[in-house]
Tab-separated table of C-alpha atoms in Angstrom:
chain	number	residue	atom	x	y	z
Q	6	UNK	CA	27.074	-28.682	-49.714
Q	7	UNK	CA	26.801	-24.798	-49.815
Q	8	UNK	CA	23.150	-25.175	-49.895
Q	9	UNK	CA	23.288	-27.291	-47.174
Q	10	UNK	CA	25.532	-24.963	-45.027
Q	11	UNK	CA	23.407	-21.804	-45.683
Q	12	UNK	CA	20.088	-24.072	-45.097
Q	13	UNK	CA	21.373	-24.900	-41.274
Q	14	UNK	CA	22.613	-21.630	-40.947
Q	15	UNK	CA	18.966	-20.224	-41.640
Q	16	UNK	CA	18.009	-22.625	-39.550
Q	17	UNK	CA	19.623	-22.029	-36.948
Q	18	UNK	CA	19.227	-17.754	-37.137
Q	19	UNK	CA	15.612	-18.698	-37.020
Q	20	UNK	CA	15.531	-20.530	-34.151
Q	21	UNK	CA	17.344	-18.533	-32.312
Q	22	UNK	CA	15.033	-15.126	-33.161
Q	23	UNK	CA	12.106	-18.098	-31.876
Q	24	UNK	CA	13.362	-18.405	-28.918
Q	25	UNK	CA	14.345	-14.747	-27.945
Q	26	UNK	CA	10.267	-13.918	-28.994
Q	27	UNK	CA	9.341	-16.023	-26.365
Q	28	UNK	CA	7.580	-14.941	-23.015
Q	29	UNK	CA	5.329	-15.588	-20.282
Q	30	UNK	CA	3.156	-13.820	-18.009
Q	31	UNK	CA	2.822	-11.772	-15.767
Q	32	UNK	CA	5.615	-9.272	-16.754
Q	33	UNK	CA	5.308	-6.952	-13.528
Q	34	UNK	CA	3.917	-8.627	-10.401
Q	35	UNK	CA	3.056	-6.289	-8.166
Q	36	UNK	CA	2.196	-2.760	-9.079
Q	37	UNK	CA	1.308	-3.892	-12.364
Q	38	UNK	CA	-2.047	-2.072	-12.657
Q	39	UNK	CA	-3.054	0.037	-15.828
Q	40	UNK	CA	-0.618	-0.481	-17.904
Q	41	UNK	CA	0.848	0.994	-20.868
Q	42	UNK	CA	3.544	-0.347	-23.531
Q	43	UNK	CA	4.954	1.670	-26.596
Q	44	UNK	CA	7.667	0.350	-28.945
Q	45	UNK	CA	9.699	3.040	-30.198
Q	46	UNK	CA	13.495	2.967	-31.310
Q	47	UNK	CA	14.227	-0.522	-30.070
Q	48	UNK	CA	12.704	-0.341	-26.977
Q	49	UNK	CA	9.202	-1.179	-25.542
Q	50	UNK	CA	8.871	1.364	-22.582
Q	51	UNK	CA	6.207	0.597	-19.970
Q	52	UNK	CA	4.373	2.439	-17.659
Q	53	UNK	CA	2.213	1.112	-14.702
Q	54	UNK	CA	0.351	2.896	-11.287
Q	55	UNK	CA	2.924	3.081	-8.779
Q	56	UNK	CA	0.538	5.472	-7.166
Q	57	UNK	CA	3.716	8.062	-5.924
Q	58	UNK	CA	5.126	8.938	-8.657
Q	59	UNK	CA	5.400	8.079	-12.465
Q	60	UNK	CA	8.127	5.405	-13.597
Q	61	UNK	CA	9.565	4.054	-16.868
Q	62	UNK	CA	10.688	0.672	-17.763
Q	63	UNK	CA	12.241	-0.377	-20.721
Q	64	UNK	CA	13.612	-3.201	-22.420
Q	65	UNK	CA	14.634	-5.002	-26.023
Q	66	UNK	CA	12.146	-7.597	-25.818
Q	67	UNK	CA	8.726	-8.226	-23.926
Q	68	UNK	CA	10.047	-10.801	-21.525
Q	69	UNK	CA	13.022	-8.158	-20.603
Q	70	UNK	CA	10.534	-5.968	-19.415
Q	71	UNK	CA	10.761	-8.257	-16.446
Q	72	UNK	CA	14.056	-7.233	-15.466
Q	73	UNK	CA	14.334	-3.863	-17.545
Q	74	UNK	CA	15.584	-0.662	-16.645
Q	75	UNK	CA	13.828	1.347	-14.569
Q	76	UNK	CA	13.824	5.425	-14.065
Q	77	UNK	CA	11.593	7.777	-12.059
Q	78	UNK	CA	10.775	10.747	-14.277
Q	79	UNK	CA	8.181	12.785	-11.946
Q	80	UNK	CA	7.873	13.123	-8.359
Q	81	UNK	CA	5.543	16.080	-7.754
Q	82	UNK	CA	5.516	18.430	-4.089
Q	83	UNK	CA	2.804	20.429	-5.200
Q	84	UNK	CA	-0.255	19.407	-2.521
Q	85	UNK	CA	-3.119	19.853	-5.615
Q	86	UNK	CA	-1.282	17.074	-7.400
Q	87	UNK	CA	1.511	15.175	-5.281
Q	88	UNK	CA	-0.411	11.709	-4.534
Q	89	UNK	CA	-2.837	8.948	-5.924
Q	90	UNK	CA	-1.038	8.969	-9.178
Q	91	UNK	CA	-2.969	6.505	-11.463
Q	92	UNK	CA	-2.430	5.235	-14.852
Q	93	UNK	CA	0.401	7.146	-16.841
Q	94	UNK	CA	0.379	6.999	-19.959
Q	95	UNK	CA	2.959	7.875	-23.039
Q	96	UNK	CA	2.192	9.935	-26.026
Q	97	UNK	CA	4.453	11.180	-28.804
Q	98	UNK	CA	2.547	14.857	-30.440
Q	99	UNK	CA	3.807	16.468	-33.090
Q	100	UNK	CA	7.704	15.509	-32.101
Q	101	UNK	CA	7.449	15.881	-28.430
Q	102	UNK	CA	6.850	13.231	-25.607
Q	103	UNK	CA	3.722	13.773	-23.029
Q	104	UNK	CA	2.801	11.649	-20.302
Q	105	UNK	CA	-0.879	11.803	-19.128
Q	106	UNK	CA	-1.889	10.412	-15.458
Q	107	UNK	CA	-4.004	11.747	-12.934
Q	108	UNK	CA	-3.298	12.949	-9.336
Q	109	UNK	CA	-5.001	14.950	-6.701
Q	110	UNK	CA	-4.715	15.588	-3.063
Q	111	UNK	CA	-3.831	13.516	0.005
Q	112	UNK	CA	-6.853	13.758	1.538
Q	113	UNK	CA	-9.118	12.199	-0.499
Q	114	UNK	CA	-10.023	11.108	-4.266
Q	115	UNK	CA	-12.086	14.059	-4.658
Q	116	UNK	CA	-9.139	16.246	-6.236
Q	117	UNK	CA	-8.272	13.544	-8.926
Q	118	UNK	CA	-7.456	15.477	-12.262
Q	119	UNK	CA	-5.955	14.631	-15.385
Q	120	UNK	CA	-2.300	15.821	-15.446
Q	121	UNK	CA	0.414	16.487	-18.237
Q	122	UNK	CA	4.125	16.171	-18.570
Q	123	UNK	CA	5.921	17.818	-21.287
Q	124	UNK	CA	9.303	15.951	-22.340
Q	125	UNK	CA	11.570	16.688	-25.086
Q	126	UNK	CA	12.645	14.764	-28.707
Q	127	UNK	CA	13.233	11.012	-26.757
Q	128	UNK	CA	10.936	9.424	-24.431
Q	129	UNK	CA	13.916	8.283	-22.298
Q	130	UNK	CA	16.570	10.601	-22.424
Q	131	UNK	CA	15.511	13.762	-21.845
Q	132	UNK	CA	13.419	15.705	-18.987
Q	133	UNK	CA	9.886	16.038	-17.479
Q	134	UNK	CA	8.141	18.966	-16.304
Q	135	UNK	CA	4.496	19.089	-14.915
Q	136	UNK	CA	2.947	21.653	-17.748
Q	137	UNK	CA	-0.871	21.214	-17.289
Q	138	UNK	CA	-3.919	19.946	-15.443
Q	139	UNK	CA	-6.096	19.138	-18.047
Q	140	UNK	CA	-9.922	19.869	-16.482
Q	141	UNK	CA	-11.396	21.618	-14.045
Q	142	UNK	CA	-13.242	18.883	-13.122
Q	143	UNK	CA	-13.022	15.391	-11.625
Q	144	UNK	CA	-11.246	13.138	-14.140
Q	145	UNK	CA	-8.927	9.820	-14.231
Q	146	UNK	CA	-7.611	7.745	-16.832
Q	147	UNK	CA	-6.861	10.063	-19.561
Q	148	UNK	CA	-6.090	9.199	-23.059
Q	149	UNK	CA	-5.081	10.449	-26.429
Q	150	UNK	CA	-6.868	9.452	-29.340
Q	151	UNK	CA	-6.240	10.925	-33.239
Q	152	UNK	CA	-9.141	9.886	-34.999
Q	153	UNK	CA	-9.532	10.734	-38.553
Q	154	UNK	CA	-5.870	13.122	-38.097
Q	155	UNK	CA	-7.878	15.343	-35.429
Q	156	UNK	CA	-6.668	14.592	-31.588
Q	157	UNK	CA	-9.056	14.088	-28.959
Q	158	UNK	CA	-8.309	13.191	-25.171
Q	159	UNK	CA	-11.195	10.602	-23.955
Q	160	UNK	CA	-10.879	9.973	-19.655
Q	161	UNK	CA	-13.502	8.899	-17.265
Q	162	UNK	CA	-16.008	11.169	-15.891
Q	163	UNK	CA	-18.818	12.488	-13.634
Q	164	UNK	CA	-19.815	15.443	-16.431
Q	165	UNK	CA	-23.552	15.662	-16.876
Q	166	UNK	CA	-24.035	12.508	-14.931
Q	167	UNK	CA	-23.553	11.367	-11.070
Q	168	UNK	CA	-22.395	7.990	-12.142
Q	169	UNK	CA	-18.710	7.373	-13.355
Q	170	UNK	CA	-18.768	7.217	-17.279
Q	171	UNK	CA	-16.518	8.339	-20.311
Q	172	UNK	CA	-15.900	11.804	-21.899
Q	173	UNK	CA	-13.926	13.024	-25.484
Q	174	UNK	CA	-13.017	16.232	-26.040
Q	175	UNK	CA	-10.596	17.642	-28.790
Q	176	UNK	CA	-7.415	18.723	-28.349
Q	177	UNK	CA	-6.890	21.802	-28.912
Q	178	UNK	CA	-2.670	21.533	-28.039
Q	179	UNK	CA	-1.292	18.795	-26.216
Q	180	UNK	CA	-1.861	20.613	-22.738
Q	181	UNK	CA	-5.567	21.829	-23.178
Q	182	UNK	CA	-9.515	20.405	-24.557
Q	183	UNK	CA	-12.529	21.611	-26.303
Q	184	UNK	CA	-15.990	21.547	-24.615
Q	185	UNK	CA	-16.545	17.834	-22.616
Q	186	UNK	CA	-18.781	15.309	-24.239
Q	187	UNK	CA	-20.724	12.373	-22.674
Q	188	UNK	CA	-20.166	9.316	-24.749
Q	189	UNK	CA	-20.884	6.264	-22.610
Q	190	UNK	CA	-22.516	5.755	-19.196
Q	191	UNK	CA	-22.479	2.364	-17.382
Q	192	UNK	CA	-26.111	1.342	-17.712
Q	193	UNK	CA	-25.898	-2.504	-19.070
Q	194	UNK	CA	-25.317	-4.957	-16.251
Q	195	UNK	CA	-22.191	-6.479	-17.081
Q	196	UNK	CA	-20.927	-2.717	-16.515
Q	197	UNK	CA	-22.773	-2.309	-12.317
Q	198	UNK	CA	-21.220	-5.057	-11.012
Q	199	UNK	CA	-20.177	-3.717	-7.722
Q	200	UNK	CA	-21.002	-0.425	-8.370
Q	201	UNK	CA	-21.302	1.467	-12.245
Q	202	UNK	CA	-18.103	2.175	-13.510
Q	203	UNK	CA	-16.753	2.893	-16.958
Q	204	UNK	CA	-13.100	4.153	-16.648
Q	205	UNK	CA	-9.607	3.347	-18.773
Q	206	UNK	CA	-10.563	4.352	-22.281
Q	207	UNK	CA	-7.934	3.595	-24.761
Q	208	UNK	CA	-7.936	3.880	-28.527
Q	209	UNK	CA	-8.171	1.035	-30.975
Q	210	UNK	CA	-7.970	0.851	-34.833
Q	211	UNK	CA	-8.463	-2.209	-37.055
Q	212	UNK	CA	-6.099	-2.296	-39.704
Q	213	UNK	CA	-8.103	-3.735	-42.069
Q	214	UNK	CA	-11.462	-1.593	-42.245
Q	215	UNK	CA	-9.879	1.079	-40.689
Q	216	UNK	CA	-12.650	1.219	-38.187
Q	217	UNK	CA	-12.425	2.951	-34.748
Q	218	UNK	CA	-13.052	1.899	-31.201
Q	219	UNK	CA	-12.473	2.807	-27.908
Q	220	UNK	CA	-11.946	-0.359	-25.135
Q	221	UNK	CA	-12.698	0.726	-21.604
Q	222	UNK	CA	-12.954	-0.826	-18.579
Q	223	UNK	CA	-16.439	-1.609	-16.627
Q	224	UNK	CA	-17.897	-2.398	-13.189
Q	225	UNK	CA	-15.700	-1.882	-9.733
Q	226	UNK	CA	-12.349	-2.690	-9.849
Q	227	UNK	CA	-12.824	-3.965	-6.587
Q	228	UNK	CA	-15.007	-7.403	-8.227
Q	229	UNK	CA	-13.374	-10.353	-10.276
Q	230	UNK	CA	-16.570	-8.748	-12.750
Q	231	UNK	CA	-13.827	-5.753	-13.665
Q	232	UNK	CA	-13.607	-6.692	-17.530
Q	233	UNK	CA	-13.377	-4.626	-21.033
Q	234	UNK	CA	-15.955	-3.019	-23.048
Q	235	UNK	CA	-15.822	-1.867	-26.436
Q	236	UNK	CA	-17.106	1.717	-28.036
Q	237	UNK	CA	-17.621	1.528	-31.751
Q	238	UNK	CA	-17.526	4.701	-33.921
Q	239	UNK	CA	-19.842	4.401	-37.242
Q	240	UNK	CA	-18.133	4.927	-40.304
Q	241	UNK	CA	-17.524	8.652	-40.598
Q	242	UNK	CA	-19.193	9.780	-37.882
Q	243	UNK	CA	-18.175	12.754	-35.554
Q	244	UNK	CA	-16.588	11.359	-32.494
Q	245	UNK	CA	-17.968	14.583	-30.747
Q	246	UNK	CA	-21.639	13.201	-31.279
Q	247	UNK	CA	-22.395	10.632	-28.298
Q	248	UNK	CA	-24.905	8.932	-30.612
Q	249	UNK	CA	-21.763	8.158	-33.251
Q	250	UNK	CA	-20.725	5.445	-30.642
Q	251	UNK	CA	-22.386	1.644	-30.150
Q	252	UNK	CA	-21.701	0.001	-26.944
Q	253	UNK	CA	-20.715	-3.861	-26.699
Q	254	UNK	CA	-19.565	-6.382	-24.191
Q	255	UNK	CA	-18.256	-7.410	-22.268
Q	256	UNK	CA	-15.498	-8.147	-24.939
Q	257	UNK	CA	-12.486	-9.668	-21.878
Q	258	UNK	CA	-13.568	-11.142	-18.949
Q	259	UNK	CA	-11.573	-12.862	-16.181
Q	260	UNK	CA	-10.207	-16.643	-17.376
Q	261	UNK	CA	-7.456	-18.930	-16.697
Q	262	UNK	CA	-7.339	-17.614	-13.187
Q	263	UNK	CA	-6.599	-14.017	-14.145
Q	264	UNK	CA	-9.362	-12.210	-12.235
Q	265	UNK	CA	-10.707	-8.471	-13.311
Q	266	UNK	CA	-8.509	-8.645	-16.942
Q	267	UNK	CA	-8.798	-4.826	-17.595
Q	268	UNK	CA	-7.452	-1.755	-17.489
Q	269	UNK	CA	-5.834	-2.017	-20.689
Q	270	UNK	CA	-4.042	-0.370	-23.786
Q	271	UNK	CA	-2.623	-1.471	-26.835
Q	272	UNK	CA	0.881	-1.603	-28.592
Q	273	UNK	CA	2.057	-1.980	-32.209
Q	274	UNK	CA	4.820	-5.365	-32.763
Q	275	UNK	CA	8.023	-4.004	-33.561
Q	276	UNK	CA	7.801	-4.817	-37.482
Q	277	UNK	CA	4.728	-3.224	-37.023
Q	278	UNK	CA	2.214	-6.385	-38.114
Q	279	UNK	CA	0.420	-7.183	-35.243
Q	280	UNK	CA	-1.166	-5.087	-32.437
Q	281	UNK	CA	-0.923	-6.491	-28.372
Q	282	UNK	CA	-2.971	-6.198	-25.553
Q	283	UNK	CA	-2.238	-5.062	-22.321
Q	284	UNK	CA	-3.958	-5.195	-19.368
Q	285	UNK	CA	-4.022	-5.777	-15.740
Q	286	UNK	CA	-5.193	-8.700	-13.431
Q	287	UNK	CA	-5.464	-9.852	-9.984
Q	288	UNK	CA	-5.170	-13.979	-8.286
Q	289	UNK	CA	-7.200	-12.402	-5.363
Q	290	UNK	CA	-10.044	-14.383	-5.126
Q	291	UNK	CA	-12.354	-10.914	-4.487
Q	292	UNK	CA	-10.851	-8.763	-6.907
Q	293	UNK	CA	-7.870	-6.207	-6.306
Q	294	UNK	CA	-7.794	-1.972	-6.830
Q	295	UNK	CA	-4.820	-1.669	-5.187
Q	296	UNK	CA	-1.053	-2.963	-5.838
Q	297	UNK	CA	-1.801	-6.637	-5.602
Q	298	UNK	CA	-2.186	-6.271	-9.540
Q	299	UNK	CA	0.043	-7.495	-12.309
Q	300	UNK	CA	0.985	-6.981	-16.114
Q	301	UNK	CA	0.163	-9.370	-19.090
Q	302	UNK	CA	-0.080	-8.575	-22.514
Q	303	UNK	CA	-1.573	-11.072	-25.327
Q	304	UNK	CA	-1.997	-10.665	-28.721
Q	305	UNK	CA	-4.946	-9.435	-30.560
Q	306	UNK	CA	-6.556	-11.339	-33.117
Q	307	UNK	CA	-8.862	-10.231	-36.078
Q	308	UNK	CA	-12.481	-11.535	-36.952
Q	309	UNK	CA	-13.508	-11.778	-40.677
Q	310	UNK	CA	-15.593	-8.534	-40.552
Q	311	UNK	CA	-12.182	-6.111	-38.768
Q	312	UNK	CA	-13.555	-6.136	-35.624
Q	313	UNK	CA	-11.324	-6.944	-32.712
Q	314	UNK	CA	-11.209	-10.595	-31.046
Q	315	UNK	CA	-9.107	-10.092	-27.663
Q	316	UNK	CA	-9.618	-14.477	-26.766
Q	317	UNK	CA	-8.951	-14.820	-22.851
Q	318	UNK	CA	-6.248	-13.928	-21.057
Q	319	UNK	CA	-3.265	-16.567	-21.472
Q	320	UNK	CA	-2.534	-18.980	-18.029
Q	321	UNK	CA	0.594	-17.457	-15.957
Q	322	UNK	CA	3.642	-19.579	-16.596
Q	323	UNK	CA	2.634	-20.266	-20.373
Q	324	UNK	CA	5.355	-20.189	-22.419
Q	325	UNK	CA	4.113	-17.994	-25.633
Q	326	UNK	CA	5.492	-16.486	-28.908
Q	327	UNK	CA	6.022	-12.804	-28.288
Q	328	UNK	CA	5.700	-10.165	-30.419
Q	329	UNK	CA	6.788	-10.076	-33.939
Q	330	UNK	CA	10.492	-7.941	-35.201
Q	331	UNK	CA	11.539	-8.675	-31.743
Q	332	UNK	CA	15.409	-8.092	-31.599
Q	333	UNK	CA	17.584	-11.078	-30.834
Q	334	UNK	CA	18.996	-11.582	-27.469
């Protein structure tokens, strides 16, 4: 009888942690574009383009990020930097919380520049302040990558080239770069669709050969052809050499009627077994670069050889198993 007892008591523990991992898509209807999730201390915090300032939404679980709460943490006055702010993204360094985005002028896109803000020890609870502008040049979409324990920042760029590609440079502190390298240029067709674009670099590592890539987005955000790319680093290689790097793809195209599935970054389940996409997608039959964009996220499977296997983005509506550690409701 006491076996019995504890048996439906298990039983009953497990389905209920079952049914709190369960979610659906989209998590963020509109303004959902270019997304970014980090777990950290019980919390996934998300961060999307809400193009006047830069946001944070939290929650317990991944469906809660539906209804989570929401802060503003930057609004910036300064005319250089005070509009088009794209793609935020959050970064613990070395104890301290940064967000990267870019922003430039009103007038145009020309003045688009990769922008920092220092925090303090907790992404949530303490402070902001606009500490750098990370290049003198045009730049979106910037990144932090540690590769090998060394800190680069990859972001898309028109150095050396007239055609929108992607560039690494170290870090040499969390608010300024090394010399710019060109690493990839949108030359294969599956990357001119619309017009040639490579843009939204994000760093990926597989856990089991312990290989490196970078996923980046390709073509014009403004086609249903918008889809992921993947950057390979050889074994060992110096991230600084452009010729380190093998191009594939496209590796996530549209599917199940989520058009231009890009624009994505990747987060770490909370027991820390499993790592998630997250990306952006549009029902607009033409393709959307604006706010008619929302939030999935899908898990990220594993081929026999390390290398990443991102499937097809999951039908809205589905009912699927969310990420694994998840807190009960």
């Amino acid at each position: 009888m006491l076996f019995s007892g504890l048996f439906a008591a298990s039983l009953a523990a497990l389905t209920q942690l079952a049914a709190a991992a369960n979610y659906s898509n989209p998590l963020r209807e509109t303004n959902g574009s270019d997304p970014q999730i980090v777990w950290y201390d019980g919390y996934y915090y998300l961060m999307t383009t809400t193009w006047t300032d830069v946001q944070l939404t939290r929650a317990t679980t991944i469906e809660g990020l539906k209804t989570g709460e929401g802060k503003t943490v930057w609004v910036d006055e300064d005319p250089s930097r005070c509009c088009s702010v794209w793609a935020p993204e959050l970064h613990e360094l070395d104890g301290t919380w940064y967000i990267y985005y870019s922003a430039g002028t009103a007038e145009n896109l020309d003045g688009q520049r990769p922008q920092v803000l220092e925090g303090g020890a907790h992404p949530w609870d303490d402070d902001y302040a606009w500490v750098a502008t990370l290049t003198s040049t045009w730049g979106i979409d910037g990144s932090v990558a540690t590769i090998n324990d060394q800190r680069y920042f990859t972001w898309s760029c028109f150095d050396g080239t007239d055609i929108q590609s992607l560039c690494i440079a170290s870090m040499t502190s969390p608010t300024s770069l090394g010399s710019t390298v060109l690493i990839s240029e949108p030359t294969e067709d599956w990357e001119t669709v619309g017009a040639p674009v490579n843009e939204g670099p994000y760093l990926l590592q597989s856990p089991s050969s312990g290989t490196y890539y970078i996923v980046f987005s390709a073509s014009y955000c403004w086609t249903t052809s918008y889809q992921l790319g993947l950057l390979t680093l050889a074994d060992g290689a110096d991230p600084l050499v452009r010729d380190s790097w093998t191009k594939s793809g496209p590796v996530f195209s549209s599917a199940n009627g989520n058009l231009g599935t890009a624009h994505n970054a990747f987060f770490t389940s909370p027991d820390g077994t499993e790592i998630w996409n997250v990306y952006h997608a549009t029902a607009n039959a033409n393709g959307a670069c604006d706010g008619n964009r929302y939030t999935s996220v899908d898990r990220v499977s594993w081929k026999e050889d390390g290398s990443p296997d991102f499937g097809v983005a999951s039908p809205l509506g589905e009912v699927l198993v969310g990420p694994a550690g998840e807190p009960a409701a």
